[in-house]
């Protein structure tokens, strides 16, 4: 792989990022120009912003940037589809023109200087390079605790999700072509991409505070992502229901034997608490189990519809607009 000919595309998902976008664009542009001057990336490299149905001035800012400089390109969704769909759309669009694609958040929390290390790995022959954060000091207690639990649970379920890796990664064209063959709409890229295989490596980077604006990951979006992660990567929760059902059966059998024992000894009225307790327990376990099964059935239902994962409203290359098809 020749270093100076690498066409690198940065893919930047943006949802209501008007406060931070101009600043981020300048920082990203400076970095890309420095990499070009150093001969590390080709002149045809680009920064592709994906507007994920923002309600503020985000798309207008992206539009202006694309008019000012050919380095910038923009893609706009018809509505908000979520972070995962935005980076997928960016990667699938960039794949046609790029040798390698790096996905990075719009808020500059992820250290852009890590691009050098990403490119080092790529030059050594890696097809996937995962950016992993050094610590979680910029996160609040709640996010730190829930993230720790989530990654622990994912490993327990057998998914080889990389702890503290959050979609800041480089993928070669070869890896992107492989990813394009996956058509699931229940998308959890952090779990799916490690299953692709290929030579890969990890680059550690420092996480900074958000430059401006608020986090766009609401609690609801985080829970949806976690549920998508679990259900798309593992069926072990369904197997756990079987084990749970078996255990409840064992306990029930024990209680039944004890009831017979009480009856045989004339103690028939005893056991009110046990009775109510057992009903509540089995009721709770049954409802929880149905909920888990329902979650999977819901996902099957959505997958079976085969709906497009996102609809593109507009695409701007070299300052010129194209309307685009569906994916
Ligand atoms: N984002 C998106 N669609 C959404 C929510 C977020 O494209 O529905 C983008 C957002 O603009 C940012 C990235 O995903 O570039 C990460 O979001 P954020 O920084 O708000 O998440 P946090 O760092 O707080 O986890
Ligand atoms: Mg952020």
mmCIF file of N, CA and C in Angstrom, residues 193-319:
data_model
loop_
_atom_site.group_PDB
_atom_site.id
_atom_site.type_symbol
_atom_site.label_atom_id
_atom_site.label_comp_id
_atom_site.label_asym_id
_atom_site.label_seq_id
_atom_site.Cartn_x
_atom_site.Cartn_y
_atom_site.Cartn_z
ATOM 1 N N UNK A 193 -18.787 -5.107 13.206
ATOM 2 C CA UNK A 193 -17.508 -4.944 12.492
ATOM 3 C C UNK A 193 -16.426 -5.923 12.986
ATOM 4 N N UNK A 194 -16.306 -6.160 14.319
ATOM 5 C CA UNK A 194 -15.310 -7.156 14.732
ATOM 6 C C UNK A 194 -15.571 -8.556 14.174
ATOM 7 N N UNK A 195 -16.835 -8.853 13.794
ATOM 8 C CA UNK A 195 -17.112 -10.184 13.244
ATOM 9 C C UNK A 195 -16.620 -10.322 11.798
ATOM 10 N N UNK A 196 -16.237 -9.198 11.170
ATOM 11 C CA UNK A 196 -15.788 -9.267 9.779
ATOM 12 C C UNK A 196 -14.448 -9.983 9.660
ATOM 13 N N UNK A 197 -13.659 -9.906 10.731
ATOM 14 C CA UNK A 197 -12.311 -10.476 10.642
ATOM 15 C C UNK A 197 -11.352 -9.445 10.070
ATOM 16 N N UNK A 198 -10.483 -9.836 9.170
ATOM 17 C CA UNK A 198 -9.429 -9.001 8.572
ATOM 18 C C UNK A 198 -8.389 -8.610 9.620
ATOM 19 N N UNK A 199 -7.249 -8.156 9.110
ATOM 20 C CA UNK A 199 -6.193 -7.724 10.033
ATOM 21 C C UNK A 199 -6.625 -6.416 10.691
ATOM 22 N N UNK A 200 -6.540 -6.373 12.009
ATOM 23 C CA UNK A 200 -7.000 -5.159 12.688
ATOM 24 C C UNK A 200 -6.059 -4.805 13.831
ATOM 25 N N UNK A 201 -6.196 -3.587 14.304
ATOM 26 C CA UNK A 201 -5.363 -3.127 15.411
ATOM 27 C C UNK A 201 -6.155 -2.093 16.211
ATOM 28 N N UNK A 202 -5.569 -1.723 17.353
ATOM 29 C CA UNK A 202 -6.230 -0.748 18.228
ATOM 30 C C UNK A 202 -5.327 0.464 18.384
ATOM 31 N N UNK A 203 -5.925 1.642 18.369
ATOM 32 C CA UNK A 203 -5.175 2.874 18.639
ATOM 33 C C UNK A 203 -5.850 3.543 19.835
ATOM 34 N N UNK A 204 -5.063 3.915 20.838
ATOM 35 C CA UNK A 204 -5.636 4.571 22.015
ATOM 36 C C UNK A 204 -5.617 6.077 21.831
ATOM 37 N N UNK A 205 -6.666 6.738 22.289
ATOM 38 C CA UNK A 205 -6.708 8.201 22.165
ATOM 39 C C UNK A 205 -7.373 8.796 23.403
ATOM 40 N N UNK A 206 -7.128 10.089 23.611
ATOM 41 C CA UNK A 206 -7.736 10.784 24.754
ATOM 42 C C UNK A 206 -9.066 11.381 24.339
ATOM 43 N N UNK A 207 -10.037 11.307 25.232
ATOM 44 C CA UNK A 207 -11.337 11.915 24.961
ATOM 45 C C UNK A 207 -11.367 13.289 25.610
ATOM 46 N N UNK A 208 -11.847 14.273 24.831
ATOM 47 C CA UNK A 208 -11.917 15.634 25.386
ATOM 48 C C UNK A 208 -13.369 15.963 25.707
ATOM 49 N N UNK A 209 -13.535 17.125 26.321
ATOM 50 C CA UNK A 209 -14.897 17.607 26.552
ATOM 51 C C UNK A 209 -15.471 18.008 25.194
ATOM 52 N N UNK A 210 -16.805 17.975 25.091
ATOM 53 C CA UNK A 210 -17.470 18.456 23.891
ATOM 54 C C UNK A 210 -17.105 19.923 23.671
ATOM 55 N N UNK A 211 -16.780 20.294 22.426
ATOM 56 C CA UNK A 211 -16.377 21.686 22.160
ATOM 57 C C UNK A 211 -17.536 22.650 22.402
ATOM 58 N N UNK A 212 -18.724 22.275 21.984
ATOM 59 C CA UNK A 212 -19.897 23.139 22.181
ATOM 60 C C UNK A 212 -21.149 22.297 22.039
ATOM 61 N N UNK A 213 -22.271 22.847 22.513
ATOM 62 C CA UNK A 213 -23.541 22.121 22.411
ATOM 63 C C UNK A 213 -23.636 21.005 23.440
ATOM 64 N N UNK A 214 -24.768 20.311 23.389
ATOM 65 C CA UNK A 214 -25.055 19.235 24.355
ATOM 66 C C UNK A 214 -24.912 17.888 23.671
ATOM 67 N N UNK A 215 -24.817 16.827 24.474
ATOM 68 C CA UNK A 215 -24.788 15.484 23.908
ATOM 69 C C UNK A 215 -26.085 15.235 23.133
ATOM 70 N N UNK A 216 -25.972 14.608 21.969
ATOM 71 C CA UNK A 216 -27.160 14.318 21.167
ATOM 72 C C UNK A 216 -27.657 12.898 21.436
ATOM 73 N N UNK A 217 -26.942 12.199 22.314
ATOM 74 C CA UNK A 217 -27.362 10.851 22.679
ATOM 75 C C UNK A 217 -28.247 10.932 23.914
ATOM 76 N N UNK A 218 -29.544 11.000 23.711
ATOM 77 C CA UNK A 218 -30.469 11.041 24.833
ATOM 78 C C UNK A 218 -30.482 9.657 25.482
ATOM 79 N N UNK A 219 -31.037 9.584 26.701
ATOM 80 C CA UNK A 219 -31.123 8.306 27.406
ATOM 81 C C UNK A 219 -31.862 7.286 26.540
ATOM 82 N N UNK A 220 -32.928 7.768 25.879
ATOM 83 C CA UNK A 220 -33.729 6.871 25.049
ATOM 84 C C UNK A 220 -32.886 6.295 23.902
ATOM 85 N N UNK A 221 -32.095 7.168 23.266
ATOM 86 C CA UNK A 221 -31.245 6.693 22.159
ATOM 87 C C UNK A 221 -30.203 5.702 22.666
ATOM 88 N N UNK A 222 -29.707 5.948 23.887
ATOM 89 C CA UNK A 222 -28.699 5.037 24.447
ATOM 90 C C UNK A 222 -29.303 3.670 24.724
ATOM 91 N N UNK A 223 -30.534 3.679 25.293
ATOM 92 C CA UNK A 223 -31.186 2.396 25.603
ATOM 93 C C UNK A 223 -31.482 1.639 24.312
ATOM 94 N N UNK A 224 -31.971 2.364 23.287
ATOM 95 C CA UNK A 224 -32.257 1.708 22.001
ATOM 96 C C UNK A 224 -30.993 1.088 21.426
ATOM 97 N N UNK A 225 -29.875 1.833 21.506
ATOM 98 C CA UNK A 225 -28.610 1.314 20.969
ATOM 99 C C UNK A 225 -28.186 0.057 21.721
ATOM 100 N N UNK A 226 -28.329 0.100 23.066
ATOM 101 C CA UNK A 226 -27.932 -1.061 23.879
ATOM 102 C C UNK A 226 -28.802 -2.266 23.530
ATOM 103 N N UNK A 227 -30.120 -2.051 23.382
ATOM 104 C CA UNK A 227 -31.026 -3.161 23.037
ATOM 105 C C UNK A 227 -30.694 -3.709 21.651
ATOM 106 N N UNK A 228 -30.427 -2.809 20.694
ATOM 107 C CA UNK A 228 -30.042 -3.250 19.345
ATOM 108 C C UNK A 228 -28.762 -4.056 19.421
ATOM 109 N N UNK A 229 -27.830 -3.576 20.258
ATOM 110 C CA UNK A 229 -26.548 -4.262 20.406
ATOM 111 C C UNK A 229 -26.750 -5.678 20.892
ATOM 112 N N UNK A 230 -27.555 -5.808 21.938
ATOM 113 C CA UNK A 230 -27.752 -7.128 22.541
ATOM 114 C C UNK A 230 -28.493 -8.053 21.578
ATOM 115 N N UNK A 231 -29.627 -7.569 21.039
ATOM 116 C CA UNK A 231 -30.446 -8.466 20.221
ATOM 117 C C UNK A 231 -29.813 -8.766 18.865
ATOM 118 N N UNK A 232 -28.990 -7.834 18.349
ATOM 119 C CA UNK A 232 -28.418 -8.110 17.027
ATOM 120 C C UNK A 232 -27.184 -8.991 17.118
ATOM 121 N N UNK A 233 -26.561 -9.071 18.288
ATOM 122 C CA UNK A 233 -25.319 -9.821 18.368
ATOM 123 C C UNK A 233 -25.458 -11.179 19.032
ATOM 124 N N UNK A 234 -26.582 -11.429 19.742
ATOM 125 C CA UNK A 234 -26.643 -12.665 20.522
ATOM 126 C C UNK A 234 -28.077 -13.133 20.738
ATOM 127 N N UNK A 235 -28.247 -14.468 20.759
ATOM 128 C CA UNK A 235 -29.556 -15.017 21.141
ATOM 129 C C UNK A 235 -29.461 -15.617 22.536
ATOM 130 N N UNK A 236 -28.371 -15.334 23.222
ATOM 131 C CA UNK A 236 -28.191 -15.936 24.543
ATOM 132 C C UNK A 236 -29.296 -15.546 25.540
ATOM 133 N N UNK A 237 -29.849 -14.310 25.489
ATOM 134 C CA UNK A 237 -30.969 -14.024 26.411
ATOM 135 C C UNK A 237 -32.106 -15.029 26.267
ATOM 136 N N UNK A 238 -32.354 -15.509 25.029
ATOM 137 C CA UNK A 238 -33.411 -16.505 24.836
ATOM 138 C C UNK A 238 -33.041 -17.824 25.506
ATOM 139 N N UNK A 239 -31.748 -18.177 25.406
ATOM 140 C CA UNK A 239 -31.304 -19.424 26.058
ATOM 141 C C UNK A 239 -31.381 -19.271 27.578
ATOM 142 N N UNK A 240 -31.111 -18.033 28.045
ATOM 143 C CA UNK A 240 -31.162 -17.804 29.491
ATOM 144 C C UNK A 240 -32.581 -18.010 30.021
ATOM 145 N N UNK A 241 -33.583 -17.693 29.183
ATOM 146 C CA UNK A 241 -34.972 -17.909 29.598
ATOM 147 C C UNK A 241 -35.216 -19.396 29.860
ATOM 148 N N UNK A 242 -34.661 -20.227 28.999
ATOM 149 C CA UNK A 242 -34.821 -21.677 29.169
ATOM 150 C C UNK A 242 -34.228 -22.109 30.507
ATOM 151 N N UNK A 243 -33.019 -21.600 30.791
ATOM 152 C CA UNK A 243 -32.368 -21.959 32.054
ATOM 153 C C UNK A 243 -33.205 -21.453 33.233
ATOM 154 N N UNK A 244 -33.681 -20.199 33.096
ATOM 155 C CA UNK A 244 -34.495 -19.605 34.163
ATOM 156 C C UNK A 244 -35.768 -20.424 34.385
ATOM 157 N N UNK A 245 -36.420 -20.802 33.278
ATOM 158 C CA UNK A 245 -37.645 -21.603 33.354
ATOM 159 C C UNK A 245 -37.382 -22.913 34.073
ATOM 160 N N UNK A 246 -36.231 -23.514 33.767
ATOM 161 C CA UNK A 246 -35.856 -24.777 34.390
ATOM 162 C C UNK A 246 -35.679 -24.587 35.903
ATOM 163 N N UNK A 247 -34.991 -23.494 36.286
ATOM 164 C CA UNK A 247 -34.767 -23.228 37.711
ATOM 165 C C UNK A 247 -36.082 -22.993 38.441
ATOM 166 N N UNK A 248 -36.980 -22.206 37.798
ATOM 167 C CA UNK A 248 -38.275 -21.926 38.428
ATOM 168 C C UNK A 248 -39.056 -23.228 38.605
ATOM 169 N N UNK A 249 -38.959 -24.123 37.616
ATOM 170 C CA UNK A 249 -39.632 -25.429 37.708
ATOM 171 C C UNK A 249 -39.101 -26.209 38.907
ATOM 172 N N UNK A 250 -37.761 -26.177 39.077
ATOM 173 C CA UNK A 250 -37.152 -26.896 40.205
ATOM 174 C C UNK A 250 -37.665 -26.357 41.533
ATOM 175 N N UNK A 251 -37.663 -25.012 41.651
ATOM 176 C CA UNK A 251 -38.127 -24.381 42.893
ATOM 177 C C UNK A 251 -39.595 -24.745 43.136
ATOM 178 N N UNK A 252 -40.410 -24.670 42.056
ATOM 179 C CA UNK A 252 -41.842 -24.983 42.182
ATOM 180 C C UNK A 252 -42.040 -26.420 42.648
ATOM 181 N N UNK A 253 -41.224 -27.330 42.098
ATOM 182 C CA UNK A 253 -41.336 -28.733 42.495
ATOM 183 C C UNK A 253 -41.039 -28.881 43.986
ATOM 184 N N UNK A 254 -40.023 -28.151 44.466
ATOM 185 C CA UNK A 254 -39.667 -28.168 45.892
ATOM 186 C C UNK A 254 -40.827 -27.690 46.740
ATOM 187 N N UNK A 255 -41.448 -26.576 46.285
ATOM 188 C CA UNK A 255 -42.571 -26.012 47.042
ATOM 189 C C UNK A 255 -43.745 -27.006 47.057
ATOM 190 N N UNK A 256 -43.983 -27.669 45.911
ATOM 191 C CA UNK A 256 -45.065 -28.636 45.799
ATOM 192 C C UNK A 256 -44.854 -29.787 46.800
ATOM 193 N N UNK A 257 -43.630 -30.268 46.853
ATOM 194 C CA UNK A 257 -43.302 -31.365 47.776
ATOM 195 C C UNK A 257 -43.550 -30.909 49.214
ATOM 196 N N UNK A 258 -43.134 -29.654 49.514
ATOM 197 C CA UNK A 258 -43.322 -29.162 50.880
ATOM 198 C C UNK A 258 -44.810 -29.025 51.222
ATOM 199 N N UNK A 259 -45.643 -28.649 50.198
ATOM 200 C CA UNK A 259 -47.096 -28.543 50.413
ATOM 201 C C UNK A 259 -47.685 -29.909 50.757
ATOM 202 N N UNK A 260 -47.258 -30.928 49.995
ATOM 203 C CA UNK A 260 -47.741 -32.292 50.251
ATOM 204 C C UNK A 260 -47.364 -32.693 51.689
ATOM 205 N N UNK A 261 -46.131 -32.351 52.036
ATOM 206 C CA UNK A 261 -45.624 -32.665 53.384
ATOM 207 C C UNK A 261 -46.518 -32.003 54.444
ATOM 208 N N UNK A 262 -46.828 -30.692 54.233
ATOM 209 C CA UNK A 262 -47.691 -29.954 55.177
ATOM 210 C C UNK A 262 -49.065 -30.618 55.281
ATOM 211 N N UNK A 263 -49.604 -30.972 54.088
ATOM 212 C CA UNK A 263 -50.939 -31.578 54.033
ATOM 213 C C UNK A 263 -50.943 -32.907 54.804
ATOM 214 N N UNK A 264 -49.886 -33.703 54.598
ATOM 215 C CA UNK A 264 -49.791 -35.007 55.251
ATOM 216 C C UNK A 264 -49.706 -34.874 56.764
ATOM 217 N N UNK A 265 -49.194 -33.732 57.221
ATOM 218 C CA UNK A 265 -49.058 -33.503 58.660
ATOM 219 C C UNK A 265 -50.151 -32.602 59.223
ATOM 220 N N UNK A 266 -51.170 -32.369 58.397
ATOM 221 C CA UNK A 266 -52.329 -31.619 58.878
ATOM 222 C C UNK A 266 -52.121 -30.123 58.994
ATOM 223 N N UNK A 267 -51.068 -29.585 58.348
ATOM 224 C CA UNK A 267 -50.828 -28.138 58.449
ATOM 225 C C UNK A 267 -51.283 -27.440 57.171
ATOM 226 N N UNK A 268 -52.564 -27.565 56.825
ATOM 227 C CA UNK A 268 -53.028 -27.121 55.504
ATOM 228 C C UNK A 268 -53.152 -25.618 55.338
ATOM 229 N N UNK A 269 -53.351 -24.847 56.396
ATOM 230 C CA UNK A 269 -53.535 -23.403 56.204
ATOM 231 C C UNK A 269 -52.219 -22.622 56.184
ATOM 232 N N UNK A 270 -51.182 -23.263 56.610
ATOM 233 C CA UNK A 270 -49.898 -22.553 56.599
ATOM 234 C C UNK A 270 -49.477 -22.276 55.158
ATOM 235 N N UNK A 271 -48.599 -21.311 54.976
ATOM 236 C CA UNK A 271 -48.006 -21.124 53.647
ATOM 237 C C UNK A 271 -48.626 -20.025 52.814
ATOM 238 N N UNK A 272 -49.361 -19.097 53.432
ATOM 239 C CA UNK A 272 -49.947 -17.989 52.683
ATOM 240 C C UNK A 272 -48.856 -17.174 51.985
ATOM 241 N N UNK A 273 -47.818 -16.820 52.722
ATOM 242 C CA UNK A 273 -46.728 -16.004 52.177
ATOM 243 C C UNK A 273 -46.054 -16.725 51.014
ATOM 244 N N UNK A 274 -45.817 -18.018 51.213
ATOM 245 C CA UNK A 274 -45.167 -18.794 50.141
ATOM 246 C C UNK A 274 -46.025 -18.779 48.887
ATOM 247 N N UNK A 275 -47.339 -18.944 49.073
ATOM 248 C CA UNK A 275 -48.237 -18.991 47.916
ATOM 249 C C UNK A 275 -48.193 -17.673 47.136
ATOM 250 N N UNK A 276 -48.400 -16.570 47.882
ATOM 251 C CA UNK A 276 -48.418 -15.266 47.202
ATOM 252 C C UNK A 276 -47.052 -14.998 46.573
ATOM 253 N N UNK A 277 -45.995 -15.308 47.334
ATOM 254 C CA UNK A 277 -44.631 -15.094 46.825
ATOM 255 C C UNK A 277 -44.398 -15.840 45.531
ATOM 256 N N UNK A 278 -44.829 -17.095 45.508
ATOM 257 C CA UNK A 278 -44.607 -17.924 44.312
ATOM 258 C C UNK A 278 -45.374 -17.377 43.118
ATOM 259 N N UNK A 279 -46.632 -16.955 43.369
ATOM 260 C CA UNK A 279 -47.438 -16.420 42.255
ATOM 261 C C UNK A 279 -46.754 -15.175 41.684
ATOM 262 N N UNK A 280 -46.319 -14.290 42.597
ATOM 263 C CA UNK A 280 -45.667 -13.059 42.131
ATOM 264 C C UNK A 280 -44.394 -13.386 41.358
ATOM 265 N N UNK A 281 -43.612 -14.305 41.909
ATOM 266 C CA UNK A 281 -42.334 -14.643 41.271
ATOM 267 C C UNK A 281 -42.546 -15.218 39.880
ATOM 268 N N UNK A 282 -43.456 -16.228 39.802
ATOM 269 C CA UNK A 282 -43.660 -16.855 38.488
ATOM 270 C C UNK A 282 -44.293 -15.861 37.518
ATOM 271 N N UNK A 283 -45.212 -15.020 38.038
ATOM 272 C CA UNK A 283 -45.828 -14.000 37.169
ATOM 273 C C UNK A 283 -44.757 -13.081 36.607
ATOM 274 N N UNK A 284 -43.866 -12.609 37.479
ATOM 275 C CA UNK A 284 -42.807 -11.690 37.053
ATOM 276 C C UNK A 284 -41.877 -12.333 36.043
ATOM 277 N N UNK A 285 -41.469 -13.570 36.365
ATOM 278 C CA UNK A 285 -40.525 -14.267 35.479
ATOM 279 C C UNK A 285 -41.178 -14.513 34.113
ATOM 280 N N UNK A 286 -42.477 -14.899 34.138
ATOM 281 C CA UNK A 286 -43.168 -15.169 32.865
ATOM 282 C C UNK A 286 -43.253 -13.906 32.017
ATOM 283 N N UNK A 287 -43.645 -12.781 32.660
ATOM 284 C CA UNK A 287 -43.768 -11.540 31.899
ATOM 285 C C UNK A 287 -42.425 -11.097 31.347
ATOM 286 N N UNK A 288 -41.377 -11.187 32.174
ATOM 287 C CA UNK A 288 -40.038 -10.794 31.728
ATOM 288 C C UNK A 288 -39.613 -11.641 30.539
ATOM 289 N N UNK A 289 -39.857 -12.950 30.655
ATOM 290 C CA UNK A 289 -39.471 -13.859 29.565
ATOM 291 C C UNK A 289 -40.219 -13.520 28.287
ATOM 292 N N UNK A 290 -41.522 -13.249 28.438
ATOM 293 C CA UNK A 290 -42.302 -12.897 27.241
ATOM 294 C C UNK A 290 -41.785 -11.604 26.636
ATOM 295 N N UNK A 291 -41.393 -10.680 27.509
ATOM 296 C CA UNK A 291 -40.848 -9.408 27.035
ATOM 297 C C UNK A 291 -39.596 -9.623 26.214
ATOM 298 N N UNK A 292 -38.697 -10.492 26.728
ATOM 299 C CA UNK A 292 -37.439 -10.737 26.008
ATOM 300 C C UNK A 292 -37.728 -11.397 24.661
ATOM 301 N N UNK A 293 -38.630 -12.400 24.690
ATOM 302 C CA UNK A 293 -38.982 -13.074 23.425
ATOM 303 C C UNK A 293 -39.631 -12.065 22.470
ATOM 304 N N UNK A 294 -40.511 -11.222 23.033
ATOM 305 C CA UNK A 294 -41.190 -10.204 22.227
ATOM 306 C C UNK A 294 -40.200 -9.262 21.564
ATOM 307 N N UNK A 295 -39.151 -8.928 22.300
ATOM 308 C CA UNK A 295 -38.119 -8.033 21.760
ATOM 309 C C UNK A 295 -37.509 -8.638 20.485
ATOM 310 N N UNK A 296 -37.223 -9.931 20.546
ATOM 311 C CA UNK A 296 -36.648 -10.595 19.364
ATOM 312 C C UNK A 296 -37.682 -10.693 18.246
ATOM 313 N N UNK A 297 -38.932 -11.001 18.609
ATOM 314 C CA UNK A 297 -39.966 -11.108 17.559
ATOM 315 C C UNK A 297 -40.142 -9.755 16.873
ATOM 316 N N UNK A 298 -40.113 -8.697 17.672
ATOM 317 C CA UNK A 298 -40.218 -7.352 17.104
ATOM 318 C C UNK A 298 -39.109 -7.094 16.101
ATOM 319 N N UNK A 299 -37.902 -7.524 16.457
ATOM 320 C CA UNK A 299 -36.767 -7.303 15.553
ATOM 321 C C UNK A 299 -36.932 -8.133 14.278
ATOM 322 N N UNK A 300 -37.416 -9.375 14.448
ATOM 323 C CA UNK A 300 -37.638 -10.230 13.264
ATOM 324 C C UNK A 300 -38.661 -9.555 12.346
ATOM 325 N N UNK A 301 -39.725 -9.025 12.957
ATOM 326 C CA UNK A 301 -40.796 -8.344 12.217
ATOM 327 C C UNK A 301 -40.220 -7.191 11.403
ATOM 328 N N UNK A 302 -39.396 -6.365 12.068
ATOM 329 C CA UNK A 302 -38.828 -5.219 11.369
ATOM 330 C C UNK A 302 -37.872 -5.673 10.255
ATOM 331 N N UNK A 303 -37.062 -6.698 10.546
ATOM 332 C CA UNK A 303 -36.126 -7.182 9.520
ATOM 333 C C UNK A 303 -36.891 -7.754 8.323
ATOM 334 N N UNK A 304 -38.003 -8.457 8.628
ATOM 335 C CA UNK A 304 -38.726 -9.141 7.553
ATOM 336 C C UNK A 304 -39.355 -8.142 6.578
ATOM 337 N N UNK A 305 -39.595 -6.947 7.026
ATOM 338 C CA UNK A 305 -40.158 -5.942 6.121
ATOM 339 C C UNK A 305 -39.139 -5.521 5.063
ATOM 340 N N UNK A 306 -37.851 -5.641 5.404
ATOM 341 C CA UNK A 306 -36.806 -5.277 4.446
ATOM 342 C C UNK A 306 -36.869 -3.822 4.019
ATOM 343 N N UNK A 307 -37.276 -2.953 4.914
ATOM 344 C CA UNK A 307 -37.352 -1.532 4.568
ATOM 345 C C UNK A 307 -35.957 -0.954 4.365
ATOM 346 N N UNK A 308 -35.840 0.137 3.602
ATOM 347 C CA UNK A 308 -34.515 0.764 3.479
ATOM 348 C C UNK A 308 -34.037 1.261 4.838
ATOM 349 N N UNK A 309 -32.734 1.184 5.046
ATOM 350 C CA UNK A 309 -32.209 1.553 6.367
ATOM 351 C C UNK A 309 -32.183 3.062 6.566
ATOM 352 N N UNK A 310 -32.177 3.770 5.454
ATOM 353 C CA UNK A 310 -32.259 5.239 5.517
ATOM 354 C C UNK A 310 -32.620 5.757 4.135
ATOM 355 N N UNK A 311 -33.161 6.960 4.085
ATOM 356 C CA UNK A 311 -33.454 7.588 2.797
ATOM 357 C C UNK A 311 -32.619 8.846 2.682
ATOM 358 N N UNK A 312 -31.943 8.983 1.559
ATOM 359 C CA UNK A 312 -31.090 10.157 1.353
ATOM 360 C C UNK A 312 -31.888 11.225 0.622
ATOM 361 N N UNK A 313 -31.850 12.425 1.155
ATOM 362 C CA UNK A 313 -32.566 13.531 0.537
ATOM 363 C C UNK A 313 -31.676 14.206 -0.505
ATOM 364 N N UNK A 314 -30.396 14.390 -0.142
ATOM 365 C CA UNK A 314 -29.533 15.194 -0.993
ATOM 366 C C UNK A 314 -28.067 14.849 -0.760
ATOM 367 N N UNK A 315 -27.273 14.917 -1.818
ATOM 368 C CA UNK A 315 -25.849 14.607 -1.711
ATOM 369 C C UNK A 315 -25.088 15.706 -2.432
ATOM 370 N N UNK A 316 -24.057 16.258 -1.797
ATOM 371 C CA UNK A 316 -23.284 17.322 -2.456
ATOM 372 C C UNK A 316 -21.819 16.898 -2.570
ATOM 373 N N UNK A 317 -21.358 16.746 -3.794
ATOM 374 C CA UNK A 317 -19.943 16.469 -4.087
ATOM 375 C C UNK A 317 -19.381 17.665 -4.815
ATOM 376 N N UNK A 318 -18.198 18.049 -4.524
ATOM 377 C CA UNK A 318 -17.525 19.150 -5.229
ATOM 378 C C UNK A 318 -18.430 20.357 -5.359
ATOM 379 N N UNK A 319 -19.201 20.615 -4.324
ATOM 380 C CA UNK A 319 -20.078 21.790 -4.347
ATOM 381 C C UNK A 319 -21.308 21.623 -5.224
#
